[in-house]
Amino acid sequence: MVKISGIQVKNLVKSFQKGTVQACKNVNLDIAEGELMVLLGPSGCGKTTTLRCIAGLESPDNDDAIWIKGRNVTRLPPKDRNLAFVFQDITLFPHLNVRKNISFGLDMRKTCSKEEIDRRVQEAARLLHLEELLDRKPNQLSGGQAQRVALGRAIVMEPDAFLMDEPLANLDAALRIEMRTEIKRIQRKLLTSTIFVTHDQEEALTLGDTIAVMKDGVVQQVGTPYQIYHQPANIFVGTFIGAPPINLFPCSIQSRGTEMIAISDLFYLPIPEAIAKNLSLGSQNLTLGIRPEFVTIGPKLENSFLARVTLIEPLGSRTLIFLEAKGREIRSVVQGEAPVAEGEAVHVTFQMERVFFFDSTGKRI
Amino acid sequence: MIDTKPRTRETQFVSTREVGLWGRMLQGDRWLIILFLLPTLAFLIFLLWLPFLQGIWMSFHNWPFIGKPKWVGLQNYRDFVTASYFWTTIRATLIYSLSTVFQLGIALIAALALNQKFIPLKGIWWGIMLMPYAMPPVVTGAIWMYLLDPNLGMVTHYLIKLGILSEPIYWASDPTWAKWVITLVVSWTFWPFMFLIILSALQSIPESYYELAEVYGANLWQRFRTVTWPHIRGAVLAAFIIRIVWNLEKIDQPFQLTGGGPGYETSVLSVLTYRFAFLSGDFGMAFTVGIFLIAFMMILMIPFLRRFQILITQAGKRG
Amino acid sequence: MAQVTDRSSFVHKTLAYAGLIFVLSLILIPYSYIALTAFKPPGEVFEVEWLPREWSLEAWRYTFKTVEFQKYIFNSFIAGLGAAILSIFIAVPGAYIFGRKQLRGKEIFFYIITVALLFPYVLLIVPITITWIRIGLYDTLPGLWIAYQIFIIPFALWILRGFFAELPPSLEECAMVYGCTQFQAFYRVMLPLARPVIVSLLFMTFLIGWSDFLFSNMLTTGEGPRTASVILYVTAVGGERVEWEVLMVMTLMAGIPPVLLYILAQKQLMKTFAVRRR
């Protein structure tokens, strides 16, 4: 696959308070032209700092960290980077009406004719269903409308990239889902490179062409939503992504004839060939991870073990079942209604081809 | 995927000087900060601290309005402390500072009354209440000069008519009455400042607090004690401290009403400063008295200082 | 239960109205009396009578024609206006930095300003007078304008800083991403937003200049830009006999414009004065 270079972040280091706090430790990212990348991570992981470095709102420690279309922009002021930033708190200029807010960047740039500005504002307003609101002041807008105006202000710039810093965080749940779809639809239409920062994994999975998961200033994994979900690079990515979260059990590996077996106080499980070839015998301190949807409840099988149902949470189309065995909690998700009742003892089976193993450092094997 | 372009090719477009400059500016916006702070700094230095230091320097001199100053060391201080009017002026200052309490009283009554939902025409009453504060102090001073005039003033007239007084009080020449007149006139003039601050503090109390208190059966006094007072306490205190200091330097009216007399009976420290400067042209002595004024203010403020510091650091942290 | 609420609310209303009437009469009785005095002929001011027996404009004629009080009113106006404009140029940029920029030692600096807020300004009259004589600002309008800054700047910095600090943090960043320089972000975004506060500070400084007596009395002479307050003072304490009806005309002329301004700026002032509860 040939990617055309959009934005590159190379070995970005950014520290605060005279170097005592490192927000970004050697961050590398590569966003192709037209790609929508989501930066995902818990708060304080450095994702917003990374985005602000790209925008020019923070100054990285190293001189060649940020490249846009092959051009080193690390030390350029924000206004000379041809990027559009959408802020978490939306940040419309309260003293300007919607039209002036949208055209603010073009007005400042002074390279467009009046007609051109009008045309672009109209076009953006149509795209975002804002035609009726152009003469209102920001305090007369609802949260969703205000966010659309902020998007409009970004769109008319026809920038090299959109940078969005948790733009949906301040909206209520229903609106957030609606705007999420709208952002993706607009991005597909304009095919402008976009970096979208969020701490909401659902937002990340639904939006991103690629997702970069960050923690403690380090990029943990970059990949498609499916890769991130089904092939997490380490325990952190595995647990951070997925709701309800992944099940983790400490275990060790032993052999039984030609087979490899994962052993813990709870289970004794033969490992499929495809996974076993990466494992070495006698490994201690491993962690076995399995997502709840691959924990099945059913008849007694060869490798199943007994657990008690403690709690049932219907999730609509699916049901989350909490189980308990030997003091450990196990989560299982089944399609449709729960086949069991709270308090019942059931047989639990892991779909072994879906199991992950993490080594003692947390890396997936 | 992508070839990293050789570094040397890129760096030639961005000169190192620009790099350094912008890097710094982003961290500190240095030039803008310096430029914007200049006027404020100039103000603090040239209009506050330098004149203040200059004043201290002057207090060690015999410094006439026109003519050569002469170094006299601590002579001015010695003269003032041993002067016959020293304790007179301190006593006057103490009584004068009571006006802050009177102001607080009127301001509380006015603000609490005006903050009630059922009071109509609030805007008009607000405007009237601000009148004394809005007018130049010399104007209100002139008004009271006339109203309190022993021979033809309205107040004297009615007090005698109502039998409260048997004969006019010639307050301008009576040491005790002169002090109370200036204290009361200053109170009457400046209370709306506290009123404004208390009223806006009152208005920021959410209605739901009162509703809650009412649901739990709190009576009027309990509502005041548990809801109103805790909410306005900070604002009241801040206003009170500011006014203690500001009142002590409001000397337009004392100067106009009694000129500091009879003798030195109403020469509060700030009036005395002005008397020395404006009437005697003795600038060294004027500032010496000023130093005592500062000391006096500090002593008055000690009980509040701790609390005030908390308020200020809170305000500082918000920024 | 209902009875209790009713009785308490009756006490409540009585107290509130009593307080209101008490405070209002404290103000309105003196003012209405002197307003009527301004229309009394010279002979009538020596007796206590509310309404003039004979309505007279004599005092007004004297104030305009002989004293030419309007000249000094104009001086007061110019003194206040100049001081107000100057104060904005000093306080707004400084307060902007204190409110919005990370700065080492900012808290100490702010502390210094707060101390200045409590500084007894009357002290500074002494050294300022000497310096003004020395550098030629004595008896000039700019001399008054600069001197009045002492009264307002610490307060203005305090109020404006609070205002700037409370605006959303990303406003300037947003402006800068969309093409503004640092200065443009201040000029095109922050300044328009601060306009209401700036207007009320302009208004307050204007009134300080308009009302001041101490500096004007000390720093100007009869030939210079003497303000109305000084003339009022001289009329009240200067002569052998006080011309009360003239004095009352002057109080009306110098006193009513600020009151009108206050009423016009009411809403804005209430917001500016709002000291947040803590």
mmCIF file of N, CA and C in Angstrom, chain C residues 147-238:
data_model
loop_
_atom_site.group_PDB
_atom_site.id
_atom_site.type_symbol
_atom_site.label_atom_id
_atom_site.label_comp_id
_atom_site.label_asym_id
_atom_site.label_seq_id
_atom_site.Cartn_x
_atom_site.Cartn_y
_atom_site.Cartn_z
ATOM 1 N N ALA C 147 -1.690 61.851 37.599
ATOM 2 C CA ALA C 147 -1.840 61.698 39.050
ATOM 3 C C ALA C 147 -3.073 60.859 39.383
ATOM 4 N N TYR C 148 -4.154 61.024 38.632
ATOM 5 C CA TYR C 148 -5.385 60.279 38.942
ATOM 6 C C TYR C 148 -5.217 58.777 38.756
ATOM 7 N N GLN C 149 -4.213 58.377 37.969
ATOM 8 C CA GLN C 149 -4.006 56.937 37.764
ATOM 9 C C GLN C 149 -3.768 56.224 39.083
ATOM 10 N N ILE C 150 -3.179 56.951 40.030
ATOM 11 C CA ILE C 150 -2.902 56.347 41.329
ATOM 12 C C ILE C 150 -4.177 55.781 41.946
ATOM 13 N N PHE C 151 -5.280 56.482 41.757
ATOM 14 C CA PHE C 151 -6.528 56.034 42.377
ATOM 15 C C PHE C 151 -7.103 54.795 41.706
ATOM 16 N N ILE C 152 -6.951 54.700 40.391
ATOM 17 C CA ILE C 152 -7.743 53.699 39.673
ATOM 18 C C ILE C 152 -6.963 52.448 39.270
ATOM 19 N N ILE C 153 -5.672 52.592 38.940
ATOM 20 C CA ILE C 153 -4.986 51.465 38.301
ATOM 21 C C ILE C 153 -4.996 50.174 39.122
ATOM 22 N N PRO C 154 -4.654 50.222 40.400
ATOM 23 C CA PRO C 154 -4.688 48.950 41.134
ATOM 24 C C PRO C 154 -6.068 48.301 41.083
ATOM 25 N N PHE C 155 -7.099 49.104 41.259
ATOM 26 C CA PHE C 155 -8.463 48.579 41.214
ATOM 27 C C PHE C 155 -8.786 48.033 39.819
ATOM 28 N N ALA C 156 -8.413 48.783 38.794
ATOM 29 C CA ALA C 156 -8.701 48.354 37.417
ATOM 30 C C ALA C 156 -7.975 47.052 37.093
ATOM 31 N N LEU C 157 -6.727 46.949 37.527
ATOM 32 C CA LEU C 157 -5.975 45.716 37.284
ATOM 33 C C LEU C 157 -6.673 44.542 37.954
ATOM 34 N N TRP C 158 -7.149 44.767 39.138
ATOM 35 C CA TRP C 158 -7.802 43.719 39.917
ATOM 36 C C TRP C 158 -9.052 43.219 39.203
ATOM 37 N N ILE C 159 -9.901 44.169 38.803
ATOM 38 C CA ILE C 159 -11.163 43.807 38.151
ATOM 39 C C ILE C 159 -10.912 43.165 36.783
ATOM 40 N N LEU C 160 -10.067 43.789 35.970
ATOM 41 C CA LEU C 160 -9.829 43.295 34.611
ATOM 42 C C LEU C 160 -9.148 41.930 34.617
ATOM 43 N N ARG C 161 -8.211 41.758 35.540
ATOM 44 C CA ARG C 161 -7.518 40.482 35.608
ATOM 45 C C ARG C 161 -8.512 39.354 35.851
ATOM 46 N N GLY C 162 -9.420 39.598 36.791
ATOM 47 C CA GLY C 162 -10.438 38.595 37.069
ATOM 48 C C GLY C 162 -11.268 38.289 35.834
ATOM 49 N N PHE C 163 -11.605 39.333 35.102
ATOM 50 C CA PHE C 163 -12.414 39.142 33.894
ATOM 51 C C PHE C 163 -11.667 38.296 32.864
ATOM 52 N N PHE C 164 -10.440 38.670 32.582
ATOM 53 C CA PHE C 164 -9.673 37.941 31.564
ATOM 54 C C PHE C 164 -9.458 36.496 31.982
ATOM 55 N N ALA C 165 -9.196 36.300 33.280
ATOM 56 C CA ALA C 165 -8.893 34.942 33.743
ATOM 57 C C ALA C 165 -10.081 34.013 33.556
ATOM 58 N N GLU C 166 -11.287 34.578 33.546
ATOM 59 C CA GLU C 166 -12.454 33.716 33.484
ATOM 60 C C GLU C 166 -12.917 33.401 32.064
ATOM 61 N N LEU C 167 -12.327 34.024 31.069
ATOM 62 C CA LEU C 167 -12.690 33.675 29.689
ATOM 63 C C LEU C 167 -12.144 32.285 29.364
ATOM 64 N N PRO C 168 -12.803 31.563 28.445
ATOM 65 C CA PRO C 168 -12.338 30.208 28.111
ATOM 66 C C PRO C 168 -10.865 30.212 27.701
ATOM 67 N N PRO C 169 -10.102 29.238 28.150
ATOM 68 C CA PRO C 169 -8.654 29.261 27.954
ATOM 69 C C PRO C 169 -8.229 29.164 26.489
ATOM 70 N N SER C 170 -9.065 28.570 25.649
ATOM 71 C CA SER C 170 -8.583 28.305 24.298
ATOM 72 C C SER C 170 -8.894 29.431 23.306
ATOM 73 N N LEU C 171 -9.446 30.557 23.801
ATOM 74 C CA LEU C 171 -9.830 31.616 22.860
ATOM 75 C C LEU C 171 -8.667 32.121 22.015
ATOM 76 N N GLU C 172 -7.552 32.461 22.670
ATOM 77 C CA GLU C 172 -6.435 32.990 21.880
ATOM 78 C C GLU C 172 -5.811 31.900 21.023
ATOM 79 N N GLU C 173 -5.733 30.700 21.584
ATOM 80 C CA GLU C 173 -5.154 29.603 20.807
ATOM 81 C C GLU C 173 -5.958 29.395 19.535
ATOM 82 N N CYS C 174 -7.263 29.450 19.701
ATOM 83 C CA CYS C 174 -8.139 29.289 18.553
ATOM 84 C C CYS C 174 -7.859 30.392 17.533
ATOM 85 N N ALA C 175 -7.774 31.616 18.016
ATOM 86 C CA ALA C 175 -7.506 32.727 17.111
ATOM 87 C C ALA C 175 -6.174 32.533 16.398
ATOM 88 N N MET C 176 -5.188 31.999 17.127
ATOM 89 C CA MET C 176 -3.860 31.852 16.529
ATOM 90 C C MET C 176 -3.824 30.735 15.497
ATOM 91 N N VAL C 177 -4.549 29.653 15.768
ATOM 92 C CA VAL C 177 -4.618 28.585 14.777
ATOM 93 C C VAL C 177 -5.284 29.104 13.504
ATOM 94 N N TYR C 178 -6.264 29.988 13.681
ATOM 95 C CA TYR C 178 -6.969 30.501 12.507
ATOM 96 C C TYR C 178 -6.373 31.795 11.991
ATOM 97 N N GLY C 179 -5.074 31.967 12.168
ATOM 98 C CA GLY C 179 -4.388 33.004 11.413
ATOM 99 C C GLY C 179 -3.999 34.259 12.163
ATOM 100 N N CYS C 180 -4.226 34.351 13.476
ATOM 101 C CA CYS C 180 -3.854 35.559 14.193
ATOM 102 C C CYS C 180 -2.435 35.437 14.746
ATOM 103 N N THR C 181 -1.767 36.600 14.850
ATOM 104 C CA THR C 181 -0.549 36.640 15.631
ATOM 105 C C THR C 181 -0.971 36.803 17.085
ATOM 106 N N GLN C 182 0.011 36.739 17.988
ATOM 107 C CA GLN C 182 -0.278 36.934 19.411
ATOM 108 C C GLN C 182 -1.052 38.233 19.627
ATOM 109 N N PHE C 183 -0.546 39.296 18.997
ATOM 110 C CA PHE C 183 -1.150 40.598 19.234
ATOM 111 C C PHE C 183 -2.553 40.669 18.640
ATOM 112 N N GLN C 184 -2.707 40.103 17.432
ATOM 113 C CA GLN C 184 -4.040 40.120 16.816
ATOM 114 C C GLN C 184 -5.043 39.349 17.660
ATOM 115 N N ALA C 185 -4.576 38.249 18.265
ATOM 116 C CA ALA C 185 -5.476 37.466 19.109
ATOM 117 C C ALA C 185 -5.979 38.327 20.258
ATOM 118 N N PHE C 186 -5.096 39.153 20.796
ATOM 119 C CA PHE C 186 -5.500 40.076 21.867
ATOM 120 C C PHE C 186 -6.444 41.144 21.329
ATOM 121 N N TYR C 187 -6.034 41.726 20.210
ATOM 122 C CA TYR C 187 -6.716 42.912 19.697
ATOM 123 C C TYR C 187 -8.078 42.571 19.089
ATOM 124 N N ARG C 188 -8.133 41.449 18.364
ATOM 125 C CA ARG C 188 -9.360 41.151 17.628
ATOM 126 C C ARG C 188 -10.322 40.274 18.401
ATOM 127 N N VAL C 189 -9.837 39.572 19.414
ATOM 128 C CA VAL C 189 -10.725 38.685 20.155
ATOM 129 C C VAL C 189 -10.901 39.130 21.610
ATOM 130 N N MET C 190 -9.790 39.293 22.328
ATOM 131 C CA MET C 190 -9.920 39.584 23.754
ATOM 132 C C MET C 190 -10.472 40.991 23.996
ATOM 133 N N LEU C 191 -9.981 41.945 23.242
ATOM 134 C CA LEU C 191 -10.386 43.331 23.476
ATOM 135 C C LEU C 191 -11.888 43.550 23.248
ATOM 136 N N PRO C 192 -12.433 43.060 22.120
ATOM 137 C CA PRO C 192 -13.888 43.224 21.956
ATOM 138 C C PRO C 192 -14.680 42.555 23.070
ATOM 139 N N LEU C 193 -14.173 41.439 23.569
ATOM 140 C CA LEU C 193 -14.894 40.740 24.630
ATOM 141 C C LEU C 193 -14.867 41.533 25.928
ATOM 142 N N ALA C 194 -13.768 42.248 26.140
ATOM 143 C CA ALA C 194 -13.617 42.981 27.400
ATOM 144 C C ALA C 194 -14.314 44.333 27.361
ATOM 145 N N ARG C 195 -14.896 44.681 26.227
ATOM 146 C CA ARG C 195 -15.430 46.034 26.080
ATOM 147 C C ARG C 195 -16.378 46.462 27.206
ATOM 148 N N PRO C 196 -17.317 45.620 27.610
ATOM 149 C CA PRO C 196 -18.212 46.063 28.691
ATOM 150 C C PRO C 196 -17.460 46.441 29.968
ATOM 151 N N VAL C 197 -16.489 45.628 30.352
ATOM 152 C CA VAL C 197 -15.730 45.927 31.567
ATOM 153 C C VAL C 197 -14.925 47.194 31.375
ATOM 154 N N ILE C 198 -14.333 47.326 30.200
ATOM 155 C CA ILE C 198 -13.536 48.517 29.931
ATOM 156 C C ILE C 198 -14.408 49.759 30.024
ATOM 157 N N VAL C 199 -15.617 49.657 29.491
ATOM 158 C CA VAL C 199 -16.507 50.821 29.544
ATOM 159 C C VAL C 199 -16.811 51.197 30.991
ATOM 160 N N SER C 200 -17.057 50.191 31.839
ATOM 161 C CA SER C 200 -17.376 50.598 33.208
ATOM 162 C C SER C 200 -16.158 51.131 33.946
ATOM 163 N N LEU C 201 -14.970 50.676 33.561
ATOM 164 C CA LEU C 201 -13.786 51.250 34.189
ATOM 165 C C LEU C 201 -13.549 52.683 33.695
ATOM 166 N N LEU C 202 -13.776 52.889 32.399
ATOM 167 C CA LEU C 202 -13.685 54.249 31.842
ATOM 168 C C LEU C 202 -14.565 55.186 32.648
ATOM 169 N N PHE C 203 -15.763 54.709 32.885
ATOM 170 C CA PHE C 203 -16.755 55.492 33.582
ATOM 171 C C PHE C 203 -16.309 55.784 35.018
ATOM 172 N N MET C 204 -15.771 54.764 35.683
ATOM 173 C CA MET C 204 -15.346 54.980 37.067
ATOM 174 C C MET C 204 -14.169 55.941 37.149
ATOM 175 N N THR C 205 -13.222 55.798 36.221
ATOM 176 C CA THR C 205 -12.074 56.702 36.246
ATOM 177 C C THR C 205 -12.505 58.122 35.934
ATOM 178 N N PHE C 206 -13.424 58.234 34.999
ATOM 179 C CA PHE C 206 -13.933 59.558 34.672
ATOM 180 C C PHE C 206 -14.481 60.234 35.924
ATOM 181 N N LEU C 207 -15.243 59.469 36.693
ATOM 182 C CA LEU C 207 -15.838 60.048 37.895
ATOM 183 C C LEU C 207 -14.777 60.406 38.932
ATOM 184 N N ILE C 208 -13.705 59.631 38.973
ATOM 185 C CA ILE C 208 -12.629 59.965 39.906
ATOM 186 C C ILE C 208 -12.052 61.324 39.551
ATOM 187 N N GLY C 209 -11.784 61.512 38.260
ATOM 188 C CA GLY C 209 -11.253 62.800 37.824
ATOM 189 C C GLY C 209 -12.245 63.926 38.064
ATOM 190 N N TRP C 210 -13.483 63.645 37.778
ATOM 191 C CA TRP C 210 -14.542 64.633 37.939
ATOM 192 C C TRP C 210 -14.675 65.060 39.404
ATOM 193 N N SER C 211 -14.569 64.078 40.289
ATOM 194 C CA SER C 211 -14.866 64.333 41.700
ATOM 195 C C SER C 211 -13.680 64.817 42.512
ATOM 196 N N ASP C 212 -12.482 64.558 42.013
ATOM 197 C CA ASP C 212 -11.321 64.758 42.872
ATOM 198 C C ASP C 212 -11.183 66.192 43.357
ATOM 199 N N PHE C 213 -10.799 66.299 44.609
ATOM 200 C CA PHE C 213 -10.517 67.607 45.172
ATOM 201 C C PHE C 213 -9.056 67.729 45.585
ATOM 202 N N LEU C 214 -8.520 66.677 46.211
ATOM 203 C CA LEU C 214 -7.202 66.768 46.828
ATOM 204 C C LEU C 214 -6.101 67.112 45.828
ATOM 205 N N PHE C 215 -6.019 66.299 44.753
ATOM 206 C CA PHE C 215 -4.953 66.533 43.776
ATOM 207 C C PHE C 215 -5.160 67.839 43.034
ATOM 208 N N SER C 216 -6.416 68.061 42.662
ATOM 209 C CA SER C 216 -6.695 69.263 41.889
ATOM 210 C C SER C 216 -6.360 70.512 42.702
ATOM 211 N N ASN C 217 -6.690 70.477 43.970
ATOM 212 C CA ASN C 217 -6.402 71.612 44.844
ATOM 213 C C ASN C 217 -4.903 71.809 44.992
ATOM 214 N N MET C 218 -4.174 70.700 45.063
ATOM 215 C CA MET C 218 -2.741 70.756 45.333
ATOM 216 C C MET C 218 -1.950 71.044 44.054
ATOM 217 N N LEU C 219 -2.405 70.484 42.942
ATOM 218 C CA LEU C 219 -1.579 70.502 41.730
ATOM 219 C C LEU C 219 -1.945 71.615 40.749
ATOM 220 N N THR C 220 -3.008 72.375 41.027
ATOM 221 C CA THR C 220 -3.362 73.432 40.085
ATOM 222 C C THR C 220 -3.481 74.767 40.818
ATOM 223 N N THR C 221 -3.380 75.813 40.044
ATOM 224 C CA THR C 221 -3.560 77.148 40.605
ATOM 225 C C THR C 221 -4.804 77.772 39.974
ATOM 226 N N GLY C 222 -5.147 78.925 40.431
ATOM 227 C CA GLY C 222 -6.322 79.603 39.902
ATOM 228 C C GLY C 222 -6.230 79.862 38.408
ATOM 229 N N GLU C 223 -5.009 79.975 37.884
ATOM 230 C CA GLU C 223 -4.859 80.246 36.451
ATOM 231 C C GLU C 223 -4.901 78.964 35.635
ATOM 232 N N GLY C 224 -4.649 77.832 36.285
ATOM 233 C CA GLY C 224 -4.532 76.566 35.566
ATOM 234 C C GLY C 224 -5.860 75.843 35.430
ATOM 235 N N PRO C 225 -5.792 74.553 35.143
ATOM 236 C CA PRO C 225 -7.009 73.759 34.927
ATOM 237 C C PRO C 225 -7.683 73.381 36.242
ATOM 238 N N ARG C 226 -8.129 74.325 36.979
ATOM 239 C CA ARG C 226 -8.803 74.106 38.251
ATOM 240 C C ARG C 226 -10.156 73.433 38.008
ATOM 241 N N THR C 227 -10.492 72.454 38.816
ATOM 242 C CA THR C 227 -11.753 71.734 38.578
ATOM 243 C C THR C 227 -12.851 72.252 39.495
ATOM 244 N N ALA C 228 -14.060 71.852 39.182
ATOM 245 C CA ALA C 228 -15.242 72.363 39.885
ATOM 246 C C ALA C 228 -15.184 72.079 41.383
ATOM 247 N N SER C 229 -14.625 70.919 41.751
ATOM 248 C CA SER C 229 -14.573 70.567 43.171
ATOM 249 C C SER C 229 -13.841 71.630 43.990
ATOM 250 N N VAL C 230 -12.749 72.135 43.431
ATOM 251 C CA VAL C 230 -11.966 73.113 44.174
ATOM 252 C C VAL C 230 -12.761 74.401 44.357
ATOM 253 N N ILE C 231 -13.455 74.825 43.307
ATOM 254 C CA ILE C 231 -14.258 76.040 43.387
ATOM 255 C C ILE C 231 -15.358 75.865 44.438
ATOM 256 N N LEU C 232 -15.932 74.667 44.440
ATOM 257 C CA LEU C 232 -16.965 74.376 45.432
ATOM 258 C C LEU C 232 -16.414 74.508 46.847
ATOM 259 N N TYR C 233 -15.241 73.954 47.032
ATOM 260 C CA TYR C 233 -14.588 74.025 48.344
ATOM 261 C C TYR C 233 -14.344 75.464 48.744
ATOM 262 N N VAL C 234 -13.822 76.224 47.786
ATOM 263 C CA VAL C 234 -13.498 77.629 48.078
ATOM 264 C C VAL C 234 -14.774 78.388 48.410
ATOM 265 N N THR C 235 -15.837 78.132 47.671
ATOM 266 C CA THR C 235 -17.098 78.829 47.936
ATOM 267 C C THR C 235 -17.637 78.467 49.321
ATOM 268 N N ALA C 236 -17.438 77.215 49.718
ATOM 269 C CA ALA C 236 -18.002 76.762 50.988
ATOM 270 C C ALA C 236 -17.226 77.284 52.192
ATOM 271 N N VAL C 237 -15.906 77.348 52.087
ATOM 272 C CA VAL C 237 -15.142 77.721 53.274
ATOM 273 C C VAL C 237 -14.383 79.032 53.109
ATOM 274 N N GLY C 238 -14.410 79.562 51.889
ATOM 275 C CA GLY C 238 -13.511 80.674 51.601
ATOM 276 C C GLY C 238 -13.953 82.022 52.124
#
